[in-house]
Coordinates of C-alpha atoms in Angstrom, one line a residue:
M205 CA 1.9 -9.4 2.0
L206 CA 4.4 -10.5 -0.5
D207 CA 2.2 -14.1 -2.1
I208 CA 3.9 -17.1 -0.6
Q209 CA 4.0 -19.3 -3.3
R210 CA 6.4 -17.3 -4.9
I211 CA 8.5 -17.8 -1.5
R212 CA 7.5 -21.4 -2.0
N213 CA 8.3 -21.9 -5.4
N214 CA 11.6 -19.3 -5.3
P215 CA 13.0 -19.0 -1.5
E216 CA 17.1 -18.1 -2.5
E217 CA 15.3 -15.5 -5.3
V218 CA 13.1 -13.7 -2.7
K219 CA 16.3 -14.0 0.2
A220 CA 18.2 -12.8 -2.3
A221 CA 15.7 -9.7 -3.1
L222 CA 15.0 -8.9 0.1
K223 CA 18.7 -8.7 1.0
K224 CA 19.3 -5.6 -1.0
R225 CA 17.0 -3.5 1.8
L226 CA 19.4 -5.5 4.4
Y227 CA 17.1 -7.9 5.3
D228 CA 18.4 -11.6 6.3
V229 CA 15.2 -13.8 6.7
D230 CA 15.3 -17.3 7.4
F231 CA 12.5 -19.2 5.7
T232 CA 13.0 -23.0 6.8
E233 CA 10.7 -23.0 9.0
L234 CA 8.1 -20.7 7.3
L235 CA 8.0 -23.4 4.2
E236 CA 8.1 -26.2 7.0
W237 CA 4.6 -25.0 8.7
D238 CA 3.5 -24.5 5.3
K239 CA 3.9 -27.8 3.8
K240 CA 2.3 -29.3 7.6
R241 CA -0.3 -26.4 6.2
R242 CA -0.6 -27.7 2.9
N243 CA -0.6 -31.6 4.8
L244 CA -3.0 -31.2 7.6
I245 CA -5.7 -29.8 5.5
A246 CA -5.6 -32.7 2.2
E247 CA -6.3 -35.1 5.8
S248 CA -9.1 -33.3 7.1
E249 CA -10.7 -33.3 3.8
E250 CA -10.1 -37.1 3.4
L251 CA -11.5 -37.7 6.9
K252 CA -14.3 -35.2 6.7
S253 CA -15.0 -37.3 2.6
R254 CA -15.2 -40.8 3.6
K255 CA -17.1 -38.8 7.2
N256 CA -19.8 -38.3 5.4
K257 CA -19.4 -40.6 3.0
V258 CA -20.3 -42.8 5.4
S259 CA -22.8 -41.0 7.2
G260 CA -25.4 -41.2 4.3
Q261 CA -24.6 -45.1 4.8
I262 CA -26.1 -44.8 8.5
P263 CA -29.9 -44.6 8.0
I264 CA -29.8 -46.4 4.8
L265 CA -28.7 -50.2 7.4
K266 CA -30.8 -48.5 10.2
K267 CA -33.9 -49.0 8.2
E268 CA -32.0 -52.8 6.7
G269 CA -31.7 -53.5 10.8
K270 CA -28.3 -53.5 10.6
D271 CA -26.2 -52.5 13.5
V272 CA -24.8 -49.9 13.0
S273 CA -23.0 -49.3 16.4
E274 CA -19.4 -49.6 15.4
L275 CA -19.7 -46.8 12.4
L276 CA -20.5 -44.7 15.0
A277 CA -18.2 -45.5 16.8
D278 CA -16.2 -44.2 14.1
M279 CA -17.8 -41.4 13.0
K280 CA -17.0 -40.3 16.6
N281 CA -13.5 -41.0 16.1
I282 CA -13.3 -39.1 12.7
S283 CA -14.5 -36.2 14.2
D284 CA -12.2 -35.7 17.2
Q285 CA -9.0 -35.9 15.1
V286 CA -10.9 -33.4 12.8
K287 CA -11.6 -31.1 15.4
R288 CA -7.6 -32.2 16.6
M289 CA -6.6 -31.4 12.5
E290 CA -8.8 -27.7 13.0
D291 CA -6.9 -27.1 16.2
E292 CA -3.2 -27.7 14.9
L293 CA -4.0 -25.8 11.4
K294 CA -5.0 -23.5 13.6
E295 CA -1.9 -22.3 15.0
V296 CA 1.0 -23.0 12.4
E297 CA -1.6 -20.6 10.5
D298 CA -0.6 -18.3 13.1
K299 CA 2.6 -19.2 12.5
I300 CA 2.6 -18.0 9.2
Q301 CA 0.2 -14.7 9.9
D302 CA 2.5 -13.6 11.9
F303 CA 5.6 -14.7 9.7
M304 CA 4.4 -13.2 6.1
A305 CA 3.1 -10.2 8.4
A306 CA 7.1 -9.3 9.1
L307 CA 7.7 -9.2 6.0
P308 CA 8.9 -5.8 3.5
N309 CA 7.8 -5.5 0.4
I310 CA 10.3 -6.8 -2.6
P311 CA 11.4 -3.7 -4.2
A312 CA 11.8 -2.9 -7.6
E313 CA 14.4 -4.4 -10.0
D314 CA 15.0 -1.2 -11.8
V315 CA 16.0 -0.3 -7.1
V316 CA 19.4 -0.2 -5.8
P317 CA 20.3 -1.9 -2.7
G318 CA 21.8 -0.7 0.5
G319 CA 20.6 2.1 2.5
K320 CA 20.0 5.8 2.1
E321 CA 24.0 6.6 1.3
N322 CA 22.9 5.0 -2.0
N323 CA 20.1 7.0 -2.9
Q324 CA 20.5 9.3 -6.3
V325 CA 19.4 12.2 -7.0
I326 CA 17.7 12.4 -10.7
R327 CA 17.1 15.5 -11.6
S328 CA 17.0 19.1 -9.5
F329 CA 15.0 23.0 -11.0
G330 CA 16.2 26.0 -10.7
E331 CA 19.2 27.3 -8.4
K332 CA 19.8 27.6 -4.7
P333 CA 19.4 31.4 -4.1
T334 CA 22.4 33.2 -2.7
F335 CA 22.0 36.2 -0.6
S336 CA 23.8 39.9 -0.8
F337 CA 22.9 39.5 3.1
E338 CA 22.9 37.5 6.3
P339 CA 20.1 35.2 5.3
K340 CA 17.8 34.4 8.8
N341 CA 16.9 30.7 9.6
H342 CA 13.2 29.5 8.8
V343 CA 12.8 29.6 13.1
D344 CA 13.9 33.7 13.4
L345 CA 11.2 34.9 10.5
V346 CA 8.4 33.2 11.2
T347 CA 8.9 34.4 14.2
S348 CA 9.7 37.7 13.4
L349 CA 7.3 38.2 9.8
G350 CA 4.0 36.7 13.3
L351 CA 2.9 34.0 11.3
V352 CA 3.9 30.8 13.7
D353 CA 3.5 31.8 17.6
Y354 CA 6.1 28.2 19.1
E355 CA 5.7 28.8 22.2
R356 CA 1.5 29.1 23.2
G357 CA 2.3 26.2 20.3
V358 CA 3.9 24.0 23.4
K359 CA 2.1 25.3 26.2
I360 CA -0.7 24.1 24.2
G361 CA 0.7 20.7 22.7
G362 CA 3.6 19.6 24.8
N363 CA 7.3 19.9 22.4
G364 CA 6.6 19.0 18.6
F365 CA 3.0 21.8 18.7
W366 CA 3.2 25.3 16.6
V367 CA 0.6 27.9 15.9
Y368 CA -0.1 30.0 13.2
T369 CA -1.3 32.7 13.5
G370 CA -2.3 35.7 11.6
D371 CA -1.0 35.6 7.4
G372 CA 0.8 32.3 9.0
A373 CA -2.0 31.5 9.3
L374 CA -3.2 32.8 5.5
L375 CA -0.1 31.1 4.0
E376 CA -0.7 28.0 5.2
W377 CA -4.3 27.5 4.5
A378 CA -3.1 29.3 0.6
L379 CA -1.0 26.2 0.6
L380 CA -3.4 23.6 0.7
N381 CA -6.4 25.8 -1.5
Y382 CA -3.0 25.5 -4.0
F383 CA -3.0 21.9 -3.4
I384 CA -6.6 21.1 -3.7
E385 CA -7.6 23.4 -6.0
E386 CA -4.3 21.9 -8.4
H387 CA -6.0 18.0 -7.9
I388 CA -9.0 18.7 -9.0
K389 CA -7.9 20.5 -13.4
D390 CA -6.0 16.6 -12.9
G391 CA -9.3 14.4 -12.1
Y392 CA -8.6 13.5 -8.9
E393 CA -11.3 12.6 -6.7
F394 CA -11.8 14.4 -3.2
L395 CA -11.7 13.0 -0.3
L396 CA -12.2 13.5 3.7
P397 CA -11.2 10.4 5.3
P398 CA -11.9 10.1 9.0
H399 CA -9.0 10.5 11.7
I400 CA -9.3 8.2 13.6
L401 CA -8.7 4.3 11.3
T402 CA -8.4 0.7 13.1
Y403 CA -5.9 -1.6 13.9
Q404 CA -7.2 -3.1 10.2
D405 CA -6.6 0.2 8.1
G406 CA -2.7 0.3 10.3
Y407 CA -2.0 -3.4 8.6
T408 CA -4.0 -3.3 5.1
A409 CA -0.9 -0.3 4.8
G410 CA 2.0 -2.3 6.0
Q411 CA 2.5 -0.4 9.1
F412 CA 1.1 -2.1 11.6
P413 CA 2.2 -5.0 12.9
K414 CA 5.8 -3.6 13.1
F415 CA 5.3 0.3 13.4
A416 CA 2.3 -0.4 15.9
G417 CA 3.6 2.0 18.5
D418 CA 4.6 5.2 15.9
V419 CA 1.5 6.1 16.3
F420 CA -1.0 7.9 18.7
K421 CA -3.2 5.7 20.3
V422 CA -7.2 6.5 20.9
E423 CA -7.7 5.2 24.0
T424 CA -12.1 4.3 24.7
G425 CA -12.4 2.9 28.5
E426 CA -13.8 -0.5 26.4
E427 CA -12.1 -3.1 26.8
S428 CA -14.0 -4.8 23.8
T429 CA -13.1 -2.3 21.6
K430 CA -10.1 -3.4 18.9
M431 CA -6.8 -0.6 18.9
Q432 CA -8.3 2.7 17.1
F433 CA -5.4 5.2 16.9
I434 CA -4.8 8.5 14.8
L435 CA -3.7 8.8 11.8
P436 CA -0.3 9.3 10.1
T437 CA -1.0 10.5 7.0
A438 CA -3.9 10.1 4.9
E439 CA -3.0 7.1 2.7
T440 CA -3.7 5.0 5.4
A441 CA -7.7 5.6 5.1
I442 CA -7.6 5.9 0.9
V443 CA -5.5 2.7 1.1
N444 CA -8.7 1.0 2.7
Y445 CA -11.2 2.2 0.6
H446 CA -11.2 -0.1 -1.1
R447 CA -10.3 -3.3 0.7
D448 CA -11.2 -6.0 -0.2
E449 CA -13.2 -5.4 -2.3
I450 CA -13.6 -6.0 -6.8
L451 CA -13.1 -3.9 -9.2
N452 CA -13.6 -3.8 -12.7
E453 CA -11.2 -2.6 -15.4
E454 CA -12.6 0.1 -17.0
D455 CA -13.9 1.9 -13.6
L456 CA -8.9 1.6 -13.5
P457 CA -7.3 3.5 -12.0
K458 CA -8.8 5.3 -9.4
K459 CA -7.0 8.3 -9.0
Y460 CA -7.9 10.1 -5.2
F461 CA -6.7 13.1 -2.9
A462 CA -7.2 13.8 0.8
Y463 CA -6.9 17.2 3.1
T464 CA -6.1 16.0 6.9
P465 CA -3.7 16.3 9.8
C466 CA -0.9 13.9 10.2
Y467 CA 0.4 12.6 13.3
R468 CA 3.4 11.1 14.2
K469 CA 5.6 10.2 17.6
E470 CA 8.4 11.0 15.8
A471 CA 10.0 8.1 18.3
G472 CA 13.6 8.8 19.1
S473 CA 15.6 12.6 18.9
Y474 CA 15.5 15.3 17.2
R475 CA 18.9 16.6 15.5
A476 CA 19.7 20.5 17.2
D477 CA 18.9 22.1 13.2
E478 CA 15.8 20.0 12.7
R479 CA 14.1 23.4 15.0
G480 CA 10.5 24.7 14.4
M481 CA 8.7 23.5 12.0
I482 CA 11.1 20.7 10.5
R483 CA 10.0 17.9 12.5
G484 CA 6.5 17.6 14.4
H485 CA 3.8 15.5 15.5
Q486 CA 0.7 16.7 13.5
F487 CA 1.7 18.6 9.7
N488 CA -1.3 19.5 7.2
K489 CA -0.6 17.4 4.2
V490 CA -2.9 16.4 0.7
E491 CA -2.7 13.3 -0.3
M492 CA -2.5 11.3 -4.1
F493 CA -3.4 7.8 -4.0
Q494 CA -4.0 5.5 -7.4
Y495 CA -5.3 2.2 -7.9
T496 CA -4.2 0.6 -10.9
I497 CA -3.5 -2.3 -12.8
P498 CA -0.5 -3.7 -12.9
E499 CA 1.0 -3.5 -16.2
E500 CA 0.2 1.3 -15.2
S501 CA 1.1 1.4 -12.2
E502 CA 4.7 2.3 -13.0
A503 CA 3.2 5.0 -15.5
A504 CA 1.5 5.5 -12.7
L505 CA 4.3 6.3 -10.2
D506 CA 5.8 8.8 -12.9
E507 CA 2.9 11.2 -13.6
L508 CA 2.1 11.2 -9.2
V509 CA 5.7 12.9 -9.0
I510 CA 5.2 15.4 -12.0
K511 CA 2.1 16.8 -9.9
A512 CA 4.1 16.2 -7.2
E513 CA 7.3 18.6 -9.0
R514 CA 5.1 20.5 -10.9
L515 CA 3.1 21.7 -7.9
I516 CA 7.0 23.3 -5.7
Q517 CA 7.8 24.2 -9.3
G518 CA 4.7 26.1 -9.4
L519 CA 5.9 28.1 -6.3
G520 CA 9.5 28.7 -7.8
L521 CA 11.0 26.6 -4.8
H522 CA 14.6 25.0 -5.9
Y523 CA 14.4 21.1 -5.2
R524 CA 15.5 17.8 -6.4
V525 CA 14.5 14.4 -7.0
T526 CA 16.4 11.5 -5.3
K527 CA 16.0 8.3 -5.3
L528 CA 16.0 6.3 -3.0
A529 CA 17.8 2.7 -2.5
A530 CA 16.6 -0.6 -1.2
Q531 CA 16.6 0.8 2.5
D532 CA 16.0 3.5 2.7
C533 CA 12.4 3.3 1.2
S534 CA 10.1 2.8 3.8
A535 CA 8.8 -1.4 5.3
S536 CA 5.3 -2.0 2.7
M537 CA 6.8 -0.4 -0.8
G538 CA 9.0 -1.1 -3.8
K539 CA 10.4 2.5 -5.7
T540 CA 10.6 5.2 -3.8
F541 CA 11.6 9.0 -4.9
D542 CA 11.3 11.7 -2.7
I543 CA 10.9 15.5 -4.3
E544 CA 13.6 17.4 -1.3
V545 CA 12.8 21.1 -1.0
W546 CA 16.7 23.5 0.2
I547 CA 16.3 24.6 3.5
P548 CA 19.6 27.9 3.1
S549 CA 20.0 28.2 6.7
M550 CA 20.1 24.1 7.4
N551 CA 22.3 24.2 4.1
D552 CA 20.4 20.6 2.6
Y553 CA 17.4 19.5 1.5
K554 CA 14.6 18.0 3.0
E555 CA 11.4 16.0 2.0
V556 CA 8.0 17.5 0.9
S557 CA 7.0 15.0 -1.2
S558 CA 7.7 11.1 -1.1
C559 CA 5.9 9.1 -4.4
S560 CA 5.8 4.9 -4.1
N561 CA 4.8 2.2 -5.3
A562 CA 3.6 -0.7 -3.3
Y563 CA 3.1 -3.0 -5.9
D564 CA 0.6 -6.0 -4.8
Y565 CA 1.8 -5.2 -1.3
Q566 CA -0.6 -3.4 -0.1
A567 CA -3.8 -5.0 -2.5
R568 CA -3.3 -8.8 -1.0
R569 CA -3.1 -7.7 2.6
G570 CA -5.9 -6.0 2.0
N571 CA -8.1 -8.2 -0.5
I572 CA -8.0 -5.0 -3.3
R573 CA -8.9 -6.7 -6.6
F574 CA -10.6 -5.9 -10.3
R575 CA -11.8 -8.0 -12.7
R576 CA -11.0 -7.7 -16.6
K577 CA -13.0 -7.2 -19.1
N578 CA -14.9 -10.7 -20.3
S579 CA -13.3 -12.5 -17.7
K580 CA -14.2 -14.3 -14.5
K581 CA -10.8 -14.2 -12.6
T582 CA -10.0 -11.5 -10.4
E583 CA -6.2 -10.7 -10.2
L584 CA -4.3 -8.4 -7.0
I585 CA -4.9 -4.6 -7.7
H586 CA -0.8 -2.3 -6.9
T587 CA -1.6 0.3 -5.4
L588 CA 0.1 4.7 -5.8
N589 CA 0.5 7.0 -3.6
G590 CA 2.4 10.1 -3.3
S591 CA 2.1 14.2 -0.9
G592 CA 0.6 15.9 -2.4
L593 CA 2.5 17.8 -0.7
A594 CA 3.6 18.6 2.5
T595 CA 3.0 21.7 4.1
S596 CA 5.3 22.5 7.0
R597 CA 9.0 22.0 5.1
L598 CA 7.5 23.9 2.5
L599 CA 6.6 27.3 4.8
P600 CA 10.1 26.9 6.0
A601 CA 12.0 26.8 2.4
I602 CA 9.4 29.3 1.3
V603 CA 10.6 32.5 3.9
E604 CA 14.1 31.1 2.9
Q605 CA 14.8 31.1 0.3
F606 CA 12.2 34.5 -0.6
Q607 CA 13.6 36.0 1.8
Q608 CA 15.0 39.7 1.4
E609 CA 17.3 42.4 2.8
D610 CA 14.7 44.2 5.3
G611 CA 13.8 41.0 6.7
S612 CA 10.3 40.8 4.4
V613 CA 9.6 37.6 2.5
I614 CA 7.8 37.7 -1.0
V615 CA 4.5 35.3 -1.1
P616 CA 4.7 33.0 -3.9
E617 CA 2.5 34.6 -7.1
V618 CA 0.4 31.5 -6.7
L619 CA -0.4 32.0 -3.6
R620 CA -1.1 35.8 -3.5
K621 CA -5.0 35.7 -3.9
W622 CA -5.6 33.8 -0.6
V623 CA -2.9 35.7 1.6
G624 CA -4.1 38.8 0.3
K625 CA -0.8 40.4 -0.1
D626 CA 2.6 39.8 -2.3
R627 CA 4.8 40.8 0.5
L628 CA 4.9 39.7 4.5
F629 CA 6.6 42.3 6.7
P630 CA 8.1 42.3 9.9
K631 CA 5.7 43.1 12.2
K632 CA 6.7 46.3 14.6

């Protein structure tokens, strides 16, 4: 959430910053509500102070035998006024809250305006593979190798689901083990969070209320139970891990990672070339997350990007790093780098990691603060996340980039201790 004081002091500056996202906003009503809110609070406090003062005099006057009926009537009138003001205040605060909750994050100064057409490729690793034979696409490869069963996946879960089988399950689990092992080496703490979350979790992450329709909701059958949903990413859980807490500066940064499946409705139609595991309703991901003090969050973002890159480099895959333009960043993020792996059959790059800095946007929504050494004052913390990594596009990249003329696929060396073999062969 944005700082309303910043909007109050510099509405045109904030409006121009959000314009980089191609997001038009008019703060006129918000500023009127904000002014009304502050006036109501001031008037209400003045009335309460007057009531307290007179209330203290009434027992004394009664003791002196004086008539206090007018004072009592005045107190009743003040109480009625305060009640009306509190109702009015609640109404205007709800309007302010709804307006502020819908605003996206302000892009960082070095983020270029516009949509994905303005995304900037920063660097790449390795070369696009070339083949002396007609290469196959990953759907045909994983089917012939017996790695994935699409038909039974659809039978069990419906469109957008698949089943990893045999060596495919081993390869998938090897990827997750590889990521987990590397994050532990780097000193990140391993978390296994709940998969069913509350509305407040989605709100803190910045996904709700705007994107509440994009998640799978859990029906409890109890009308009194507030909305629950299945997590779309572990970030939604980890950002709430320290919600409503005050951390100490000496305990920062906090570095976590978590493994979870991710569940996405993926609203909209699938592109014809996004077959197989490129886009689905459920996929596995290891998520990195950091809580930092403000002046260290940019360095933390660089660390997350480098960590994600190192994992892909260890697999030997060709990829590139792209800095997203303002509109292409998710609503809660101020700056994002995507790491995109090359899928030969699609002649395109697909994101396998997105590393972002939310700055204090999520912390304000989740009331996450820290206290500096020798200070009583608290400040909003900065939150960052990065996929480390998502697997559903890595497996297609592995089988396509490392396929051989005989239909076999070479297993990346870092995965062989878990897969138990260095090459996968077509099933007879």
